[in-house]
mmCIF file of C-alpha atoms in Angstrom:
data_model
loop_
_atom_site.group_PDB
_atom_site.id
_atom_site.type_symbol
_atom_site.label_atom_id
_atom_site.label_comp_id
_atom_site.label_asym_id
_atom_site.label_seq_id
_atom_site.Cartn_x
_atom_site.Cartn_y
_atom_site.Cartn_z
ATOM 1 C CA UNK A 1 -24.794 -15.229 -1.386
ATOM 2 C CA UNK A 2 -22.434 -17.033 0.449
ATOM 3 C CA UNK A 3 -22.688 -16.392 4.292
ATOM 4 C CA UNK A 4 -20.877 -17.573 7.362
ATOM 5 C CA UNK A 5 -21.840 -16.865 11.002
ATOM 6 C CA UNK A 6 -19.095 -16.010 13.530
ATOM 7 C CA UNK A 7 -21.350 -14.299 16.203
ATOM 8 C CA UNK A 8 -22.353 -10.624 17.670
ATOM 9 C CA UNK A 9 -19.583 -8.486 18.029
ATOM 10 C CA UNK A 10 -20.403 -6.641 20.917
ATOM 11 C CA UNK A 11 -19.923 -3.074 20.943
ATOM 12 C CA UNK A 12 -16.736 -1.239 21.679
ATOM 13 C CA UNK A 13 -14.470 -4.547 21.092
ATOM 14 C CA UNK A 14 -11.988 -3.048 18.553
ATOM 15 C CA UNK A 15 -9.560 -5.775 19.146
ATOM 16 C CA UNK A 16 -11.780 -7.910 17.329
ATOM 17 C CA UNK A 17 -10.711 -6.915 14.160
ATOM 18 C CA UNK A 18 -7.406 -8.245 14.398
ATOM 19 C CA UNK A 19 -9.208 -11.915 14.672
ATOM 20 C CA UNK A 20 -11.782 -11.455 11.895
ATOM 21 C CA UNK A 21 -9.416 -12.125 9.273
ATOM 22 C CA UNK A 22 -8.574 -15.380 10.239
ATOM 23 C CA UNK A 23 -11.934 -16.424 8.654
ATOM 24 C CA UNK A 24 -10.470 -16.022 5.131
ATOM 25 C CA UNK A 25 -10.881 -18.840 2.563
ATOM 26 C CA UNK A 26 -7.994 -21.529 3.385
ATOM 27 C CA UNK A 27 -7.853 -23.369 0.036
ATOM 28 C CA UNK A 28 -7.520 -22.858 -3.359
ATOM 29 C CA UNK A 29 -10.446 -21.741 -5.649
ATOM 30 C CA UNK A 30 -11.150 -23.746 -8.629
ATOM 31 C CA UNK A 31 -13.057 -20.852 -10.456
ATOM 32 C CA UNK A 32 -11.050 -17.628 -9.054
ATOM 33 C CA UNK A 33 -8.347 -16.086 -7.657
ATOM 34 C CA UNK A 34 -6.075 -18.199 -4.858
ATOM 35 C CA UNK A 35 -7.632 -17.815 -1.432
ATOM 36 C CA UNK A 36 -5.637 -16.801 1.350
ATOM 37 C CA UNK A 37 -4.080 -19.410 3.840
ATOM 38 C CA UNK A 38 -4.136 -17.794 7.372
ATOM 39 C CA UNK A 39 -3.364 -20.827 9.225
ATOM 40 C CA UNK A 40 -0.901 -20.925 12.099
ATOM 41 C CA UNK A 41 1.690 -24.088 12.137
ATOM 42 C CA UNK A 42 4.462 -25.201 14.453
ATOM 43 C CA UNK A 43 7.537 -26.638 13.092
ATOM 44 C CA UNK A 44 10.329 -28.593 14.670
ATOM 45 C CA UNK A 45 13.870 -26.655 13.994
ATOM 46 C CA UNK A 46 16.615 -28.264 11.589
ATOM 47 C CA UNK A 47 19.198 -30.132 13.393
ATOM 48 C CA UNK A 48 21.990 -27.736 12.162
ATOM 49 C CA UNK A 49 20.014 -24.596 12.943
ATOM 50 C CA UNK A 50 22.295 -22.202 14.710
ATOM 51 C CA UNK A 51 20.635 -19.208 16.355
ATOM 52 C CA UNK A 52 22.354 -15.898 16.627
ATOM 53 C CA UNK A 53 24.870 -15.646 19.233
ATOM 54 C CA UNK A 54 22.782 -13.020 21.133
ATOM 55 C CA UNK A 55 19.805 -14.750 20.994
ATOM 56 C CA UNK A 56 18.300 -15.003 24.835
ATOM 57 C CA UNK A 57 14.486 -15.380 23.817
ATOM 58 C CA UNK A 58 12.390 -15.846 20.974
ATOM 59 C CA UNK A 59 13.874 -14.672 17.283
ATOM 60 C CA UNK A 60 11.676 -13.217 14.534
ATOM 61 C CA UNK A 61 12.248 -13.920 10.901
ATOM 62 C CA UNK A 62 12.153 -11.842 9.079
ATOM 63 C CA UNK A 63 12.455 -8.580 10.983
ATOM 64 C CA UNK A 64 11.444 -6.195 8.313
ATOM 65 C CA UNK A 65 8.829 -6.704 6.030
ATOM 66 C CA UNK A 66 8.022 -4.923 2.765
ATOM 67 C CA UNK A 67 4.733 -5.717 1.493
ATOM 68 C CA UNK A 68 4.173 -5.089 -2.210
ATOM 69 C CA UNK A 69 1.824 -2.151 -3.141
ATOM 70 C CA UNK A 70 -1.775 -3.354 -3.303
ATOM 71 C CA UNK A 71 -5.198 -1.622 -4.114
ATOM 72 C CA UNK A 72 -7.205 -0.586 -1.469
ATOM 73 C CA UNK A 73 -8.866 -3.468 0.288
ATOM 74 C CA UNK A 74 -7.078 -6.206 -1.682
ATOM 75 C CA UNK A 75 -4.966 -7.910 1.246
ATOM 76 C CA UNK A 76 -1.467 -9.144 0.717
ATOM 77 C CA UNK A 77 -0.370 -11.843 3.219
ATOM 78 C CA UNK A 78 3.524 -12.551 4.429
ATOM 79 C CA UNK A 79 4.668 -15.162 6.814
ATOM 80 C CA UNK A 80 6.634 -14.598 9.761
ATOM 81 C CA UNK A 81 8.704 -17.253 11.874
ATOM 82 C CA UNK A 82 8.599 -16.880 15.899
ATOM 83 C CA UNK A 83 11.661 -18.970 16.824
ATOM 84 C CA UNK A 84 12.337 -20.552 19.776
ATOM 85 C CA UNK A 85 16.099 -21.688 19.862
ATOM 86 C CA UNK A 86 16.373 -22.053 23.850
ATOM 87 C CA UNK A 87 16.627 -25.175 25.984
ATOM 88 C CA UNK A 88 12.911 -24.665 27.332
ATOM 89 C CA UNK A 89 9.496 -23.459 26.294
ATOM 90 C CA UNK A 90 8.581 -20.306 25.674
ATOM 91 C CA UNK A 91 4.939 -18.613 25.987
ATOM 92 C CA UNK A 92 3.914 -15.686 23.924
ATOM 93 C CA UNK A 93 2.054 -13.063 25.953
ATOM 94 C CA UNK A 94 0.458 -11.110 22.846
ATOM 95 C CA UNK A 95 1.005 -9.079 19.927
ATOM 96 C CA UNK A 96 0.088 -5.547 19.212
ATOM 97 C CA UNK A 97 0.174 -3.128 16.185
ATOM 98 C CA UNK A 98 -0.888 0.499 16.034
ATOM 99 C CA UNK A 99 -2.288 0.393 12.560
ATOM 100 C CA UNK A 100 -5.418 -1.467 11.934
ATOM 101 C CA UNK A 101 -3.927 -2.323 8.266
ATOM 102 C CA UNK A 102 -2.059 -4.784 9.544
ATOM 103 C CA UNK A 103 -3.539 -7.855 10.956
ATOM 104 C CA UNK A 104 -2.306 -10.882 12.667
ATOM 105 C CA UNK A 105 -4.054 -13.790 14.587
ATOM 106 C CA UNK A 106 -4.599 -14.129 18.533
ATOM 107 C CA UNK A 107 -1.266 -15.304 19.465
ATOM 108 C CA UNK A 108 -1.995 -15.081 23.694
ATOM 109 C CA UNK A 109 -0.763 -17.712 25.550
ATOM 110 C CA UNK A 110 0.761 -19.861 22.530
ATOM 111 C CA UNK A 111 3.304 -21.844 23.948
ATOM 112 C CA UNK A 112 6.320 -22.618 21.575
ATOM 113 C CA UNK A 113 8.189 -25.845 22.607
ATOM 114 C CA UNK A 114 12.123 -25.923 22.589
ATOM 115 C CA UNK A 115 13.755 -25.732 19.124
ATOM 116 C CA UNK A 116 10.592 -25.037 17.407
ATOM 117 C CA UNK A 117 9.199 -22.053 15.272
ATOM 118 C CA UNK A 118 5.791 -20.914 14.987
ATOM 119 C CA UNK A 119 4.694 -19.789 11.813
ATOM 120 C CA UNK A 120 2.079 -17.306 11.754
ATOM 121 C CA UNK A 121 0.882 -15.068 8.591
ATOM 122 C CA UNK A 122 0.454 -11.129 8.771
ATOM 123 C CA UNK A 123 -1.783 -9.389 6.415
ATOM 124 C CA UNK A 124 -1.662 -6.027 4.871
ATOM 125 C CA UNK A 125 -5.270 -4.925 4.031
ATOM 126 C CA UNK A 126 -4.993 -1.176 2.737
ATOM 127 C CA UNK A 127 -8.025 1.300 3.571
ATOM 128 C CA UNK A 128 -6.242 4.338 2.376
ATOM 129 C CA UNK A 129 -4.163 5.509 -0.220
ATOM 130 C CA UNK A 130 -0.581 6.407 0.501
ATOM 131 C CA UNK A 131 2.357 4.714 2.348
ATOM 132 C CA UNK A 132 2.285 3.023 5.917
ATOM 133 C CA UNK A 133 5.161 2.236 7.933
ATOM 134 C CA UNK A 134 4.997 1.075 11.448
ATOM 135 C CA UNK A 135 6.105 -1.770 13.987
ATOM 136 C CA UNK A 136 4.445 -5.141 15.238
ATOM 137 C CA UNK A 137 5.413 -6.145 18.610
ATOM 138 C CA UNK A 138 5.651 -9.629 19.898
ATOM 139 C CA UNK A 139 5.829 -10.118 23.684
ATOM 140 C CA UNK A 140 6.257 -13.117 25.641
ATOM 141 C CA UNK A 141 5.364 -13.916 29.519
ATOM 142 C CA UNK A 142 8.919 -13.649 30.685
ATOM 143 C CA UNK A 143 9.122 -9.966 29.691
ATOM 144 C CA UNK A 144 11.137 -10.270 26.569
ATOM 145 C CA UNK A 145 9.901 -8.102 23.466
ATOM 146 C CA UNK A 146 10.719 -8.355 19.769
ATOM 147 C CA UNK A 147 9.948 -6.382 16.871
ATOM 148 C CA UNK A 148 9.163 -6.620 13.241
ATOM 149 C CA UNK A 149 9.066 -3.489 11.161
ATOM 150 C CA UNK A 150 6.165 -3.768 8.422
ATOM 151 C CA UNK A 151 5.890 -1.356 5.362
ATOM 152 C CA UNK A 152 2.959 -1.297 3.016
ATOM 153 C CA UNK A 153 1.500 0.908 0.245
ATOM 154 C CA UNK A 154 -2.415 1.219 -0.546
ATOM 155 C CA UNK A 155 -2.943 2.324 -4.173
ATOM 156 C CA UNK A 156 -6.562 3.452 -5.814
ATOM 157 C CA UNK A 157 -8.838 0.699 -6.148
ATOM 158 C CA UNK A 158 -9.496 0.528 -10.353
ATOM 159 C CA UNK A 159 -12.937 -1.326 -9.431
ATOM 160 C CA UNK A 160 -14.017 1.839 -7.535
ATOM 161 C CA UNK A 161 -15.177 0.091 -4.528
ATOM 162 C CA UNK A 162 -15.702 2.196 -1.549
ATOM 163 C CA UNK A 163 -15.472 1.418 2.353
ATOM 164 C CA UNK A 164 -18.699 1.701 4.373
ATOM 165 C CA UNK A 165 -16.703 3.051 7.563
ATOM 166 C CA UNK A 166 -17.425 6.268 9.972
ATOM 167 C CA UNK A 167 -21.262 5.711 9.630
ATOM 168 C CA UNK A 168 -23.276 6.835 12.947
ATOM 169 C CA UNK A 169 -26.664 5.966 13.064
ATOM 170 C CA UNK A 170 -29.550 6.557 16.173
ATOM 171 C CA UNK A 171 -30.175 3.561 18.284
ATOM 172 C CA UNK A 172 -33.014 1.285 16.732
ATOM 173 C CA UNK A 173 -32.695 3.102 13.247
ATOM 174 C CA UNK A 174 -31.888 0.786 10.089
ATOM 175 C CA UNK A 175 -29.647 1.604 7.291
ATOM 176 C CA UNK A 176 -29.602 0.370 3.734
ATOM 177 C CA UNK A 177 -26.057 0.704 2.069
ATOM 178 C CA UNK A 178 -25.422 -0.357 -1.539
ATOM 179 C CA UNK A 179 -22.313 -1.879 -2.844
ATOM 180 C CA UNK A 180 -21.247 -1.633 -6.195
ATOM 181 C CA UNK A 181 -18.354 -2.301 -8.441
ATOM 182 C CA UNK A 182 -16.935 -0.769 -11.736
ATOM 183 C CA UNK A 183 -15.917 -2.699 -14.572
ATOM 184 C CA UNK A 184 -12.637 -1.083 -15.918
ATOM 185 C CA UNK A 185 -12.157 -3.926 -18.652
ATOM 186 C CA UNK A 186 -13.108 -4.613 -22.292
ATOM 187 C CA UNK A 187 -14.875 -7.639 -21.271
ATOM 188 C CA UNK A 188 -17.667 -8.475 -19.011
ATOM 189 C CA UNK A 189 -16.637 -8.758 -15.439
ATOM 190 C CA UNK A 190 -17.997 -11.479 -13.152
ATOM 191 C CA UNK A 191 -18.235 -11.319 -9.427
ATOM 192 C CA UNK A 192 -18.374 -14.685 -7.860
ATOM 193 C CA UNK A 193 -19.411 -14.786 -4.192
ATOM 194 C CA UNK A 194 -20.299 -11.813 -1.628
ATOM 195 C CA UNK A 195 -20.499 -12.756 1.911
ATOM 196 C CA UNK A 196 -19.979 -11.322 5.274
ATOM 197 C CA UNK A 197 -18.877 -13.431 8.814
ATOM 198 C CA UNK A 198 -20.793 -11.000 10.918
ATOM 199 C CA UNK A 199 -24.192 -12.185 12.262
ATOM 200 C CA UNK A 200 -25.146 -8.440 12.801
ATOM 201 C CA UNK A 201 -24.573 -7.681 9.191
ATOM 202 C CA UNK A 202 -27.328 -8.696 6.589
ATOM 203 C CA UNK A 203 -26.723 -8.820 2.820
ATOM 204 C CA UNK A 204 -29.599 -8.684 0.116
ATOM 205 C CA UNK A 205 -29.552 -8.543 -3.756
ATOM 206 C CA UNK A 206 -30.656 -5.715 -5.173
ATOM 207 C CA UNK A 207 -34.139 -5.323 -6.310
ATOM 208 C CA UNK A 208 -34.868 -4.866 -10.005
ATOM 209 C CA UNK A 209 -38.052 -2.924 -10.752
ATOM 210 C CA UNK A 210 -40.095 -3.563 -13.894
ATOM 211 C CA UNK A 211 -39.047 -6.926 -14.176
ATOM 212 C CA UNK A 212 -41.149 -10.030 -14.002
ATOM 213 C CA UNK A 213 -39.729 -12.502 -11.579
ATOM 214 C CA UNK A 214 -36.199 -12.231 -9.728
ATOM 215 C CA UNK A 215 -33.076 -11.978 -12.127
ATOM 216 C CA UNK A 216 -30.432 -14.716 -11.283
ATOM 217 C CA UNK A 217 -27.501 -13.993 -9.153
ATOM 218 C CA UNK A 218 -25.169 -14.395 -12.245
ATOM 219 C CA UNK A 219 -27.119 -11.931 -14.259
ATOM 220 C CA UNK A 220 -26.610 -9.265 -11.551
ATOM 221 C CA UNK A 221 -23.071 -10.395 -10.972
ATOM 222 C CA UNK A 222 -21.985 -9.809 -14.537
ATOM 223 C CA UNK A 223 -20.767 -6.260 -15.435
ATOM 224 C CA UNK A 224 -20.296 -5.077 -18.640
ATOM 225 C CA UNK A 225 -17.299 -2.967 -19.739
ATOM 226 C CA UNK A 226 -17.062 0.401 -18.356
ATOM 227 C CA UNK A 227 -20.274 -0.207 -16.204
ATOM 228 C CA UNK A 228 -20.472 0.348 -12.571
ATOM 229 C CA UNK A 229 -23.382 -1.947 -10.969
ATOM 230 C CA UNK A 230 -24.844 -2.228 -7.645
ATOM 231 C CA UNK A 231 -23.909 -5.890 -6.861
ATOM 232 C CA UNK A 232 -25.363 -6.070 -2.931
ATOM 233 C CA UNK A 233 -27.189 -4.117 -0.409
ATOM 234 C CA UNK A 234 -25.829 -3.944 3.329
ATOM 235 C CA UNK A 235 -28.395 -3.923 5.744
ATOM 236 C CA UNK A 236 -27.938 -3.242 9.401
ATOM 237 C CA UNK A 237 -29.970 -2.259 12.666
ATOM 238 C CA UNK A 238 -29.357 -2.302 16.656
ATOM 239 C CA UNK A 239 -30.940 -1.776 19.611
ATOM 240 C CA UNK A 240 -27.772 -2.013 21.497
ATOM 241 C CA UNK A 241 -25.564 1.364 21.299
ATOM 242 C CA UNK A 242 -22.133 1.045 20.813
ATOM 243 C CA UNK A 243 -19.013 0.655 18.084
ATOM 244 C CA UNK A 244 -19.827 -2.415 15.373
ATOM 245 C CA UNK A 245 -17.141 -3.645 13.276
ATOM 246 C CA UNK A 246 -17.066 -6.208 10.399
ATOM 247 C CA UNK A 247 -16.084 -7.095 6.768
ATOM 248 C CA UNK A 248 -17.485 -7.690 3.352
ATOM 249 C CA UNK A 249 -15.686 -10.431 1.540
ATOM 250 C CA UNK A 250 -16.114 -10.101 -2.359
ATOM 251 C CA UNK A 251 -14.429 -12.582 -4.561
ATOM 252 C CA UNK A 252 -14.623 -11.751 -8.518
ATOM 253 C CA UNK A 253 -13.251 -13.573 -11.243
ATOM 254 C CA UNK A 254 -9.553 -12.342 -10.738
ATOM 255 C CA UNK A 255 -9.114 -10.731 -6.957
ATOM 256 C CA UNK A 256 -10.326 -11.136 -3.424
ATOM 257 C CA UNK A 257 -11.586 -7.832 -1.572
ATOM 258 C CA UNK A 258 -12.364 -7.244 2.115
ATOM 259 C CA UNK A 259 -14.083 -4.304 2.494
ATOM 260 C CA UNK A 260 -14.326 -2.692 6.333
ATOM 261 C CA UNK A 261 -17.293 -1.870 7.791
ATOM 262 C CA UNK A 262 -17.675 0.461 10.747
ATOM 263 C CA UNK A 263 -21.054 1.563 12.345
ATOM 264 C CA UNK A 264 -21.528 3.622 15.566
ATOM 265 C CA UNK A 265 -24.740 3.337 17.147
ATOM 266 C CA UNK A 266 -25.669 6.267 19.448
ATOM 267 C CA UNK A 267 -27.436 6.201 22.676
ATOM 268 C CA UNK A 268 -31.026 7.906 22.940
ATOM 269 C CA UNK A 269 -30.059 11.460 23.345
ATOM 270 C CA UNK A 270 -29.804 14.931 21.537
ATOM 271 C CA UNK A 271 -27.382 14.234 18.771
ATOM 272 C CA UNK A 272 -25.631 17.203 16.925
ATOM 273 C CA UNK A 273 -24.977 17.338 13.332
ATOM 274 C CA UNK A 274 -22.695 18.268 11.996
ATOM 275 C CA UNK A 275 -20.099 17.934 14.854
ATOM 276 C CA UNK A 276 -17.884 20.889 13.210
ATOM 277 C CA UNK A 277 -18.720 24.180 11.543
ATOM 278 C CA UNK A 278 -16.221 26.244 9.437
ATOM 279 C CA UNK A 279 -17.013 29.695 8.501
#
């Protein structure tokens, strides 16, 4: 199981969800699907570049992004150029979006020199079936605002992977949640790697009672045709109340999936369940 460490996400820090996706792979996999490139780069404008006549600050290109339809938890990425056509440097104040399906890296206080462009990736990570249509707003420290319209559509996950969101537990109570994958193909399907970048989340291979010795990862991660198989267990426990947000990354023979994790840890008190009754 591949493991990376980012550090603890403190409870309530919802904005970290916009930065966690920067921890994607950034190279080409030799034995699997292409890995997402989440690097942000600065480029000098071509000498013959002509800005729009109305340009008085940054220019965004494109201003409308239509992401291709994607299965739940399978990310799509499109790059946006933040262009500074002016004769002076412009500093970005930040970027906002009201939908967590669209993710972008931390851009606060990024300074774009005169006649340069800053190229940033925007990721669409569908977490529910259906269409999404919203805006991503870029603002500069001199008060200018520019908007990119983004549209995407989530389709059912053919591997029947489910998110582990909206989990609520009492403080100091541990949970163990299995993650399984269905093989819709007529041949054996292989999982290459499973990992998380969050230190407060832990992954362990499923136990196989009745068998001597521990089976290899390769055996556990080979899924027969039309079989649904438990590939990993997520464990979590916290002595701190609050909201914990993270991701489980799953790389298979033909796709990368990123499964959102959202766990709310309650303070020591009387907690009522269910929270709603329909008579």
